Amino acid sequence: MRHNKKKGMKLGTDASHTKAMKKSLVRALFMNDRIKTIDVRAKAIRGDVDGIITLAKKGDVYSRRQAIAKLGDKEVVREVFEKAAQGMWADRNGGYTRIIKLGPRKGDAAEMVLMELVTEPVTPKAKAAKTTVSKVAAPAEAPKVEVEAEAPVEEAAAEETAE
């Protein structure tokens, strides 16, 4: 039943080691703009990186304090906030990281990836040209037969009031 299932991936260690490892990986990514790690760890820290960049885009003091609490390094937070203030991710609404698969590691065949921060501006997709749809000629219709309808209700009501 697993009632007390915790959020996030365990990554094969206890909770304190997982937290420290994720904090260290996020700090290394912000300091170097790219890191080489295993696939599972890269996917685990992707949300943390996006959250810190979102805080940096807000730029207020409260967001800065939250980022320092998550990263634990004031200098790295200062650099991230400066990049965000310069408009590095201004036109991007998410997806601040890119994961490039490198293949299996020789020793234990763990899937290795290169994780990097996306710095290119967003290019909007070109709108596809609208295709005009022409209607196909309908088959010959049956001749219409006119049927005399009874007098409308309004006329019938007017005749009753006249009497």
XYZ file of N, CA and C in Angstrom:
489
model
N 0.810 -1.209 0.000
C 0.000 0.000 0.000
C 0.846 1.263 0.000
N 1.965 1.234 0.663
C 2.924 2.336 0.644
C 2.273 3.687 0.952
N 1.646 3.789 2.106
C 0.951 5.022 2.470
C 1.894 6.208 2.617
N 3.084 5.969 3.116
C 4.017 7.060 3.399
C 5.020 7.253 2.277
N 4.598 7.114 1.054
C 5.500 7.260 -0.085
C 5.960 8.720 -0.170
N 7.254 8.897 -0.213
C 7.821 10.237 -0.263
C 7.934 10.711 -1.696
N 7.936 12.013 -1.874
C 8.032 12.609 -3.198
C 9.473 12.559 -3.694
N 9.656 12.251 -4.954
C 10.980 12.271 -5.549
C 11.614 10.883 -5.587
N 12.758 10.820 -6.244
C 13.464 9.553 -6.391
C 14.442 9.346 -5.243
N 14.595 8.104 -4.833
C 15.476 7.787 -3.716
C 16.937 7.732 -4.144
N 17.212 7.343 -5.358
C 18.566 7.282 -5.933
C 19.488 6.328 -5.193
N 18.940 5.302 -4.570
C 19.744 4.244 -3.972
C 20.421 4.583 -2.669
N 20.069 5.676 -2.033
C 20.704 6.061 -0.773
C 19.634 6.477 0.219
N 20.054 6.811 1.420
C 19.085 7.310 2.392
C 18.737 8.764 2.080
N 17.754 9.294 2.753
C 17.197 10.605 2.405
C 18.218 11.737 2.534
N 19.034 11.714 3.591
C 19.980 12.815 3.795
C 21.062 12.806 2.717
N 21.508 11.612 2.323
C 22.527 11.543 1.278
C 21.957 11.956 -0.071
N 20.719 11.570 -0.345
C 20.058 11.970 -1.591
C 19.937 13.488 -1.660
N 19.523 14.094 -0.553
C 19.365 15.549 -0.512
C 20.705 16.249 -0.730
N 21.762 15.763 -0.074
C 23.082 16.368 -0.222
C 23.616 16.184 -1.642
N 23.381 15.010 -2.233
C 23.869 14.741 -3.583
C 23.162 15.641 -4.599
N 21.836 15.799 -4.446
C 21.089 16.654 -5.373
C 21.532 18.111 -5.240
N 21.752 18.561 -4.015
C 22.200 19.936 -3.794
C 23.564 20.168 -4.426
N 24.449 19.184 -4.300
C 25.787 19.280 -4.874
C 25.739 19.287 -6.402
N 24.896 18.445 -6.992
C 24.785 18.400 -8.451
C 24.213 19.705 -9.009
N 23.210 20.252 -8.345
C 22.611 21.511 -8.803
C 23.638 22.637 -8.706
N 24.400 22.674 -7.613
C 25.430 23.696 -7.438
C 26.498 23.571 -8.529
N 26.907 22.345 -8.829
C 27.918 22.123 -9.867
C 27.388 22.533 -11.239
N 26.108 22.279 -11.502
C 25.525 22.661 -12.785
C 25.516 24.181 -12.950
N 25.161 24.898 -11.896
C 25.130 26.356 -11.987
C 26.537 26.950 -12.076
N 27.507 26.322 -11.453
C 28.868 26.853 -11.498
C 29.524 26.595 -12.857
N 29.257 25.440 -13.479
C 29.951 25.045 -14.698
C 29.092 25.104 -15.954
N 27.827 25.343 -15.832
C 26.858 25.386 -16.928
C 26.626 24.028 -17.593
N 27.398 23.001 -17.277
C 27.128 21.646 -17.757
C 27.842 20.652 -16.864
N 27.210 19.495 -16.670
C 27.806 18.434 -15.877
C 27.578 17.105 -16.581
N 28.430 16.141 -16.270
C 28.285 14.792 -16.786
C 27.898 13.907 -15.617
N 26.748 13.259 -15.711
C 26.246 12.437 -14.616
C 25.418 11.301 -15.198
N 24.821 10.493 -14.318
C 23.981 9.422 -14.835
C 22.566 9.950 -15.078
N 21.852 9.250 -15.926
C 20.542 9.697 -16.404
C 19.554 9.920 -15.266
N 19.497 9.003 -14.326
C 18.517 9.089 -13.242
C 18.764 10.317 -12.369
N 20.022 10.598 -12.097
C 20.338 11.769 -11.272
C 20.007 13.065 -12.017
N 20.276 13.106 -13.305
C 19.975 14.308 -14.087
C 18.476 14.573 -14.095
N 17.690 13.525 -14.257
C 16.240 13.704 -14.252
C 15.729 14.091 -12.872
N 16.420 13.645 -11.821
C 16.005 13.974 -10.461
C 16.251 15.436 -10.122
N 17.311 16.035 -10.662
C 17.614 17.429 -10.300
C 16.999 18.430 -11.267
N 16.393 17.963 -12.345
C 15.831 18.874 -13.351
C 14.800 19.819 -12.737
N 13.929 19.316 -11.876
C 12.916 20.162 -11.239
C 13.505 21.178 -10.285
N 14.576 20.780 -9.565
C 15.231 21.710 -8.642
C 15.880 22.866 -9.389
N 16.525 22.551 -10.513
C 17.182 23.592 -11.319
C 16.134 24.564 -11.861
N 15.039 24.024 -12.405
C 13.989 24.888 -12.939
C 13.373 25.758 -11.846
N 13.220 25.206 -10.652
C 12.656 25.981 -9.546
C 13.544 27.138 -9.135
N 14.850 26.916 -9.095
C 15.777 27.984 -8.701
C 15.824 29.077 -9.766
N 15.787 28.684 -11.034
C 15.792 29.696 -12.093
C 14.492 30.500 -12.068
N 13.394 29.854 -11.771
C 12.124 30.582 -11.651
C 12.186 31.580 -10.500
N 12.786 31.177 -9.388
C 12.968 32.119 -8.273
C 13.860 33.282 -8.701
N 14.905 32.993 -9.476
C 15.830 34.046 -9.923
C 15.132 35.020 -10.861
N 14.200 34.535 -11.659
C 13.481 35.429 -12.565
C 12.573 36.385 -11.798
N 12.083 35.959 -10.622
C 11.298 36.878 -9.782
C 12.201 37.981 -9.259
N 13.351 37.596 -8.718
C 14.382 38.554 -8.347
C 14.200 39.275 -7.034
N 13.178 38.971 -6.242
C 13.009 39.698 -4.987
C 13.822 39.031 -3.871
N 13.845 39.688 -2.723
C 14.677 39.241 -1.609
C 14.204 37.887 -1.079
N 12.908 37.700 -0.998
C 12.368 36.444 -0.490
C 12.767 35.278 -1.399
N 12.716 35.490 -2.700
C 13.114 34.452 -3.650
C 14.601 34.140 -3.520
N 15.399 35.168 -3.292
C 16.834 34.966 -3.121
C 17.109 34.130 -1.874
N 16.395 34.393 -0.794
C 16.588 33.625 0.438
C 16.141 32.177 0.263
N 15.070 31.967 -0.473
C 14.635 30.596 -0.745
C 15.672 29.852 -1.584
N 16.260 30.521 -2.560
C 17.279 29.899 -3.397
C 18.531 29.575 -2.586
N 18.907 30.454 -1.670
C 20.066 30.185 -0.816
C 19.787 28.972 0.067
N 18.567 28.845 0.558
C 18.214 27.693 1.382
C 18.276 26.398 0.575
N 17.896 26.450 -0.696
C 17.929 25.246 -1.531
C 19.337 24.879 -1.979
N 20.156 25.894 -2.296
C 21.503 25.631 -2.817
C 22.572 25.605 -1.736
N 22.449 26.473 -0.753
C 23.439 26.515 0.306
C 24.693 27.289 -0.034
N 24.690 28.055 -1.130
C 25.878 28.812 -1.530
C 25.437 30.181 -2.038
N 25.787 31.228 -1.291
C 25.352 32.580 -1.639
C 25.967 33.065 -2.943
N 27.205 32.707 -3.200
C 27.888 33.179 -4.412
C 27.250 32.594 -5.673
N 26.915 31.325 -5.641
C 26.275 30.695 -6.796
C 24.900 31.304 -7.022
N 24.168 31.554 -5.945
C 22.845 32.176 -6.063
C 22.978 33.577 -6.646
N 23.989 34.318 -6.210
C 24.201 35.664 -6.748
C 24.449 35.616 -8.247
N 25.262 34.662 -8.703
C 25.537 34.536 -10.136
C 24.281 34.188 -10.924
N 23.484 33.275 -10.396
C 22.249 32.874 -11.085
C 21.285 34.044 -11.168
N 21.151 34.798 -10.091
C 20.244 35.942 -10.086
C 20.737 37.037 -11.035
N 22.059 37.204 -11.152
C 22.590 38.189 -12.099
C 22.297 37.777 -13.543
N 22.467 36.497 -13.844
C 22.161 36.012 -15.192
C 20.682 36.208 -15.518
N 19.834 35.951 -14.540
C 18.396 36.119 -14.766
C 18.033 37.595 -14.929
N 18.718 38.466 -14.178
C 18.457 39.905 -14.291
C 18.904 40.449 -15.645
N 19.939 39.841 -16.225
C 20.407 40.261 -17.543
C 19.505 39.749 -18.659
N 18.541 38.915 -18.314
C 17.586 38.439 -19.307
C 17.981 37.151 -19.991
N 18.783 36.336 -19.329
C 19.235 35.093 -19.942
C 18.077 34.151 -20.235
N 17.088 34.095 -19.335
C 15.943 33.208 -19.524
C 14.641 34.000 -19.598
N 14.706 35.263 -20.017
C 13.524 36.126 -19.982
C 12.409 35.633 -20.908
N 12.764 35.126 -22.074
C 11.740 34.723 -23.035
C 11.369 33.257 -22.914
N 11.895 32.560 -21.928
C 11.671 31.120 -21.774
C 10.771 30.887 -20.565
N 9.735 30.077 -20.739
C 8.782 29.808 -19.663
C 9.003 28.463 -18.993
N 10.134 27.876 -19.161
C 10.435 26.571 -18.586
C 11.414 25.864 -19.494
N 11.812 24.671 -19.110
C 12.750 23.925 -19.931
C 14.116 24.571 -19.962
N 14.656 24.852 -18.782
C 15.928 25.557 -18.694
C 17.128 24.614 -18.818
N 16.884 23.314 -18.859
C 17.973 22.351 -18.941
C 17.818 21.483 -20.175
N 18.945 20.957 -20.625
C 18.970 20.034 -21.762
C 19.751 18.804 -21.328
N 19.218 17.622 -21.633
C 19.881 16.369 -21.299
C 20.261 15.674 -22.601
N 21.563 15.436 -22.786
C 22.069 14.777 -23.988
C 22.629 13.419 -23.578
N 22.107 12.354 -24.154
C 22.543 11.004 -23.790
C 23.905 10.710 -24.422
N 24.794 10.126 -23.622
C 26.143 9.809 -24.079
C 26.378 8.313 -24.274
N 25.533 7.477 -23.722
C 25.705 6.035 -23.832
C 26.057 5.426 -22.485
N 26.231 4.109 -22.456
C 26.503 3.436 -21.178
C 27.942 3.639 -20.704
N 28.097 3.673 -19.374
C 29.415 3.770 -18.757
C 30.089 2.407 -18.838
N 31.404 2.391 -19.012
C 32.122 1.143 -19.242
C 32.077 0.210 -18.025
N 32.201 0.754 -16.838
C 32.297 -0.089 -15.648
C 31.021 -0.812 -15.273
N 29.916 -0.087 -15.194
C 28.669 -0.703 -14.726
C 27.511 -0.521 -15.697
N 27.768 -0.007 -16.877
C 26.759 0.185 -17.926
C 25.636 1.141 -17.505
N 25.950 2.069 -16.595
C 24.971 3.090 -16.232
C 24.853 4.084 -17.391
N 23.640 4.517 -17.684
C 23.396 5.434 -18.799
C 23.935 6.820 -18.437
N 24.958 7.280 -19.152
C 25.579 8.568 -18.879
C 24.953 9.658 -19.740
N 24.822 10.851 -19.165
C 24.245 11.982 -19.888
C 25.080 13.229 -19.627
N 24.918 14.184 -20.510
C 25.495 15.504 -20.337
C 24.329 16.447 -20.098
N 24.293 17.069 -18.936
C 23.201 17.982 -18.594
C 23.744 19.396 -18.648
N 23.045 20.276 -19.367
C 23.525 21.644 -19.501
C 22.370 22.627 -19.410
N 22.722 23.858 -19.053
C 21.733 24.932 -19.010
C 21.503 25.449 -20.425
N 20.266 25.700 -20.773
C 19.931 26.209 -22.103
C 20.085 27.724 -22.082
N 20.890 28.244 -23.009
C 21.144 29.678 -23.048
C 20.633 30.327 -24.321
N 20.258 29.531 -25.324
C 19.787 30.104 -26.574
C 18.399 30.707 -26.391
N 18.102 31.792 -27.099
C 16.751 32.353 -27.010
C 15.740 31.435 -27.685
N 14.515 31.574 -27.271
C 13.442 30.753 -27.831
C 13.082 31.286 -29.209
N 13.003 30.417 -30.184
C 12.543 30.815 -31.510
C 11.130 30.282 -31.690
N 10.184 31.162 -31.949
C 8.803 30.692 -32.092
C 8.663 29.822 -33.330
N 7.775 28.859 -33.225
C 7.544 27.967 -34.359
C 6.827 28.723 -35.460
N 7.188 28.418 -36.699
C 6.529 29.051 -37.843
C 5.125 28.491 -37.950
N 4.180 29.372 -38.168
C 2.800 28.921 -38.296
C 2.630 28.227 -39.638
N 1.972 27.105 -39.590
C 1.744 26.343 -40.819
C 0.724 27.086 -41.678
N 0.944 27.052 -43.000
C 0.012 27.718 -43.911
C -1.318 26.989 -43.869
N -2.376 27.756 -43.837
C -3.699 27.147 -43.786
C -4.014 26.520 -45.142
N -4.488 25.326 -45.085
C -4.886 24.651 -46.316
C -6.381 24.859 -46.504
N -6.748 25.205 -47.724
C -8.162 25.429 -47.995
C -8.797 24.105 -48.357
N -9.919 23.867 -47.757
C -10.642 22.631 -48.008
C -11.831 22.973 -48.892
N -11.873 22.375 -50.073
C -13.010 22.634 -50.962
C -14.014 21.510 -50.787
N -15.272 21.869 -50.805
C -16.327 20.879 -50.615
C -16.519 20.098 -51.910
N -16.735 18.853 -51.738
C -16.988 17.989 -52.879
C -18.450 18.177 -53.280
N -18.704 18.191 -54.592
C -20.075 18.386 -55.075
C -20.964 17.283 -54.520
N -22.082 17.698 -53.987
C -23.022 16.748 -53.401
C -23.737 15.988 -54.517
N -24.148 14.763 -54.261
C -24.886 14.014 -55.278
C -26.214 14.704 -55.580
N -26.778 14.362 -56.716
C -28.032 14.996 -57.128
C -29.080 14.817 -56.047
N -29.735 15.912 -55.714
C -30.724 15.867 -54.648
C -32.085 15.483 -55.208
N -32.899 14.909 -54.390
C -34.260 14.550 -54.790
C -35.063 15.840 -54.944
N -36.014 15.862 -55.883
C -36.809 17.084 -56.044
C -37.584 17.397 -54.774
N -37.655 18.701 -54.489
C -38.342 19.131 -53.272
C -39.834 19.230 -53.520
N -40.585 18.722 -52.604
C -42.033 18.774 -52.691
C -42.510 19.812 -51.703
N -43.316 20.754 -52.198
C -43.810 21.797 -51.313
C -45.054 21.304 -50.604
N -45.070 21.463 -49.331
C -46.211 21.061 -48.527
C -46.768 22.307 -47.884
N -48.088 22.457 -47.986
C -48.702 23.631 -47.364
C -48.764 23.403 -45.872
N -48.255 24.355 -45.164
C -48.243 24.251 -43.718
C -49.469 24.935 -43.152
N -49.816 24.522 -41.968
C -50.956 25.163 -41.305
C -50.562 26.576 -40.919
N -51.533 27.364 -40.611
C -51.285 28.749 -40.234
C -50.439 28.783 -38.979
N -49.489 29.713 -38.907
C -48.664 29.806 -37.709
C -49.499 30.076 -36.469
N -48.930 29.794 -35.346
C -49.632 29.919 -34.067
C -50.029 31.360 -33.815
N -49.195 32.306 -34.208
C -49.501 33.713 -33.945
C -50.756 34.142 -34.703
N -50.865 33.709 -35.970
C -52.051 34.088 -36.746
C -53.298 33.459 -36.148
N -53.185 32.206 -35.682
C -54.332 31.534 -35.084
C -54.751 32.259 -33.816
N -53.787 32.717 -33.027
C -54.105 33.436 -31.806
C -54.733 34.778 -32.128
N -54.313 35.428 -33.204
C -54.880 36.719 -33.593
C -56.319 36.525 -34.054
N -56.636 35.433 -34.739
C -58.007 35.193 -35.215
C -58.923 34.924 -34.034
N -58.418 34.231 -33.006
C -59.247 33.930 -31.840
C -59.562 35.193 -31.078
N -58.631 36.140 -30.972
C -58.880 37.373 -30.217
C -59.819 38.302 -30.996
N -59.828 38.163 -32.319
C -60.695 39.026 -33.125
C -62.148 38.595 -32.959
N -62.402 37.375 -32.710
C -63.769 36.890 -32.566
C -64.320 37.298 -31.291
